[in-house]
Every structure is written in structure tokens, then in C-alpha cells.
Short mmCIF file of C-alpha atoms in Angstrom, two decimals:
data_model
loop_
_atom_site.label_atom_id
_atom_site.label_comp_id
_atom_site.label_asym_id
_atom_site.label_seq_id
_atom_site.Cartn_x
_atom_site.Cartn_y
_atom_site.Cartn_z
CA MET Y 1 145.86 80.27 132.66
CA GLY Y 2 144.46 76.61 133.13
CA TYR Y 3 145.69 76.08 136.37
CA ARG Y 4 144.01 79.39 137.81
CA LYS Y 5 140.61 78.23 136.67
CA ILE Y 6 140.97 74.90 138.02
CA LEU Y 7 142.26 76.21 141.19
CA LEU Y 8 139.31 78.68 141.26
CA CYS Y 9 136.82 75.98 140.72
CA PHE Y 10 138.55 73.71 143.69
CA VAL Y 11 138.26 77.06 145.72
CA PHE Y 12 134.71 77.67 144.96
CA VAL Y 13 133.50 74.04 145.45
CA PHE Y 14 135.43 73.75 148.73
CA PHE Y 15 133.79 76.91 150.11
CA SER Y 16 130.40 76.48 148.85
CA THR Y 17 130.46 72.74 150.57
CA THR Y 18 131.73 74.42 153.74
CA ILE Y 19 129.40 76.95 154.04
CA SER Y 20 126.17 74.60 153.06
CA ALA Y 21 127.21 71.87 155.35
CA LYS Y 22 125.53 71.59 158.58
CA THR Y 23 128.15 71.34 161.21
CA GLU Y 24 127.72 68.74 164.12
CA LEU Y 25 130.50 69.51 166.42
CA PRO Y 26 131.10 67.62 169.71
CA SER Y 27 129.79 68.75 173.02
CA ASN Y 28 129.82 68.01 176.52
CA LYS Y 29 126.85 67.39 178.90
CA SER Y 30 126.48 70.78 180.37
CA GLN Y 31 125.99 72.12 176.81
CA PHE Y 32 123.63 69.35 175.72
CA ILE Y 33 121.55 70.19 178.97
CA SER Y 34 121.37 74.10 178.14
CA LEU Y 35 120.53 72.69 174.51
CA LEU Y 36 117.57 70.37 176.11
CA ASN Y 37 116.30 73.24 178.16
CA THR Y 38 115.57 75.13 174.91
CA LYS Y 39 113.71 72.37 173.64
CA VAL Y 40 111.26 71.54 176.57
CA GLY Y 41 107.69 71.48 175.79
CA THR Y 42 104.84 69.75 173.99
CA TYR Y 43 105.48 67.55 170.76
CA LYS Y 44 103.19 65.91 168.36
CA LEU Y 45 104.33 62.94 166.20
CA VAL Y 46 104.94 63.87 162.68
CA SER Y 47 105.81 60.34 161.27
CA GLY Y 48 106.57 56.94 162.82
CA SER Y 49 104.55 53.90 163.60
CA ALA Y 50 106.49 52.28 166.47
CA SER Y 51 104.82 51.71 169.59
CA MET Y 52 107.28 54.10 171.25
CA CYS Y 53 106.55 56.99 168.75
CA THR Y 54 103.40 58.85 170.99
CA ASP Y 55 103.12 62.51 171.53
CA GLY Y 56 104.20 64.02 174.74
CA GLN Y 57 105.92 66.42 176.64
CA LEU Y 58 109.77 66.49 176.30
CA SER Y 59 110.72 66.90 179.96
CA TRP Y 60 113.37 66.52 182.77
CA PHE Y 61 112.59 63.84 185.52
CA ASP Y 62 113.66 66.75 187.83
CA LYS Y 63 114.21 70.13 186.30
CA SER Y 64 116.77 70.70 189.55
CA ALA Y 65 118.53 67.60 189.11
CA PRO Y 66 118.91 67.35 185.25
CA SER Y 67 121.68 64.61 185.68
CA LEU Y 68 118.64 62.11 186.42
CA GLY Y 69 117.66 62.37 182.79
CA PHE Y 70 114.89 63.28 180.51
CA LYS Y 71 111.78 61.66 178.66
CA LEU Y 72 109.93 62.26 175.59
CA GLY Y 73 106.54 61.25 175.98
CA GLU Y 74 106.07 58.21 178.48
CA ARG Y 75 108.15 55.67 176.37
CA ILE Y 76 111.21 57.72 175.25
CA VAL Y 77 113.58 57.88 178.21
CA PHE Y 78 117.26 58.82 178.69
CA THR Y 79 118.12 58.41 182.35
CA ALA Y 80 121.38 59.12 184.31
CA LEU Y 81 123.22 61.56 182.15
CA HIS Y 82 126.64 61.19 182.49
CA HIS Y 83 130.31 61.91 180.84
CA GLY Y 84 132.07 58.90 179.23
CA THR Y 85 131.42 55.50 180.21
CA GLN Y 86 129.93 53.80 183.23
CA THR Y 87 129.28 50.06 183.95
CA ASN Y 88 127.28 48.72 186.73
CA LYS Y 89 126.22 45.33 188.14
CA THR Y 90 122.35 44.71 187.83
CA ALA Y 91 120.06 42.32 190.11
CA ASN Y 92 120.01 39.64 187.56
CA PHE Y 93 123.67 39.68 187.26
CA CYS Y 94 124.28 41.46 183.99
CA LEU Y 95 126.82 44.16 183.75
CA VAL Y 96 125.02 47.24 182.22
CA THR Y 97 127.40 49.66 180.23
CA THR Y 98 125.97 52.84 179.28
CA LYS Y 99 128.01 55.25 177.27
CA TYR Y 100 126.69 58.86 176.18
CA LYS Y 101 127.89 60.69 173.01
CA TYR Y 102 126.82 64.61 173.18
CA THR Y 103 126.79 66.80 170.01
CA THR Y 104 125.37 69.99 169.31
CA GLN Y 105 122.54 68.57 167.71
CA ARG Y 106 122.15 64.80 169.13
CA VAL Y 107 122.53 62.81 172.09
CA THR Y 108 123.26 59.02 171.59
CA LEU Y 109 122.69 56.45 174.28
CA SER Y 110 124.73 53.13 173.67
CA LEU Y 111 123.35 50.57 175.97
CA ARG Y 112 125.25 47.03 176.48
CA HIS Y 113 124.16 44.20 178.78
CA THR Y 114 126.89 41.39 179.01
CA ARG Y 115 127.75 38.52 181.26
CA CYS Y 116 123.79 38.00 181.87
CA GLU Y 117 122.74 34.49 183.66
CA ASN Y 118 120.24 34.13 181.03
CA GLN Y 119 121.90 34.87 177.63
CA ALA Y 120 118.92 36.15 176.07
CA ASP Y 121 118.91 39.03 178.49
CA ASN Y 122 122.50 40.06 176.74
CA LEU Y 123 121.90 43.35 174.56
CA ASP Y 124 123.98 45.64 172.23
CA THR Y 125 122.19 48.57 170.95
CA SER Y 126 121.88 52.49 171.02
CA GLN Y 127 119.15 55.07 170.85
CA MET Y 128 119.43 58.56 169.53
CA LEU Y 129 117.53 61.96 169.86
CA HIS Y 130 118.48 64.44 167.19
CA PHE Y 131 117.11 68.05 167.00
CA ILE Y 132 116.77 68.31 163.05
CA SER Y 133 115.45 71.95 163.15
CA PRO Y 134 114.53 74.29 165.86
CA THR Y 135 110.97 72.68 166.27
CA ARG Y 136 111.64 69.06 165.40
CA ILE Y 137 113.37 66.08 166.90
CA GLN Y 138 114.11 62.55 165.43
CA TYR Y 139 114.13 59.51 167.76
CA SER Y 140 115.58 56.57 166.45
CA VAL Y 141 117.03 53.00 167.75
CA GLU Y 142 119.70 51.15 166.35
CA ASN Y 143 119.19 48.15 164.15
CA THR Y 144 115.13 48.25 164.70
CA ASN Y 145 112.50 49.60 162.58
CA VAL Y 146 111.98 52.66 165.55
CA ARG Y 147 112.40 56.08 163.92
CA CYS Y 148 110.03 58.77 164.86
CA GLU Y 149 109.62 62.41 164.18
CA PHE Y 150 108.06 65.04 166.51
CA GLU Y 151 107.09 68.72 165.93
CA ARG Y 152 106.99 71.18 168.68
CA GLN Y 153 103.77 72.45 169.49
CA PRO Y 154 103.10 76.27 170.22
#
């Protein structure tokens, strides 16, 4: 009799946490583009004090070519959307590696500058845009105090 109660409690806890958990599944660039198309619009800053946190439009650089990227306001920019990892050499002789990770609720851009002529130009960071609700977006930059939350305006 005791085992049945324990098993019943375990099953109840398992299903309640599974149902209440917000599932974030892997996605791909095409699915992300579809998601972003539903989020395009005017956003007002709700919280955040970094200079990057300003009201603005969430929009594509070119709606007919979404792979070029998008921006939120003037300072939050995600360029050259692609699958996987890409490395390019820049004019100041840095290797720039970008990696996009798409999920059903966010996009993360990892950026790495290596082998730069000037060691101070080496960089390893990531930025994330997270759709936290149908009308709210959160933006953050890893290892900084940049964290902004925006609300879509009617």
C-alpha cells in the first residue's frame, strides 16, 4: 500500500512539473524567421539602463532578405543570420567567428575575435534576444550589465 502512494505521488509531481514547465525546443533559422515576423513592431523600454536599451522598432534590415539580419532600435543588431558557425577574416587581421543558436523562444549570437594584430581587439562574447511573452522581449549581453526588457506597443 505504501509503494502505491509513493508511486502515485511521484507520477503526480512528474506530470505537474512537465505540464507547468515552459518548454524551449531547438529551432532553425527558417522557424526563427517566421517567429520574428510575428514580433516585428514598435517596442518601448520597460527596464534596463544600459545605453543600448532604447525604445525602437524591431525590424528586418530588408524584409525581402531576412538573412541580412534584424535590429531592435538603433543599437541592438543581429546581422548575417546563418546556420552553424562561420569564420571570416577582417581588414584588421582578426578572425571573426559567429555562431547562431535558434530555439523556439530565443536567438543567441556568439561572437569571437581571435588572432587580432592588436591583442586588445580579441573578444569572446554572446548576445541574446529572448521572447519572454507574446508582447515582451528581453535582450542581454553575456558577462556585462546589459539586460533590457521591452514591451510591444499597440
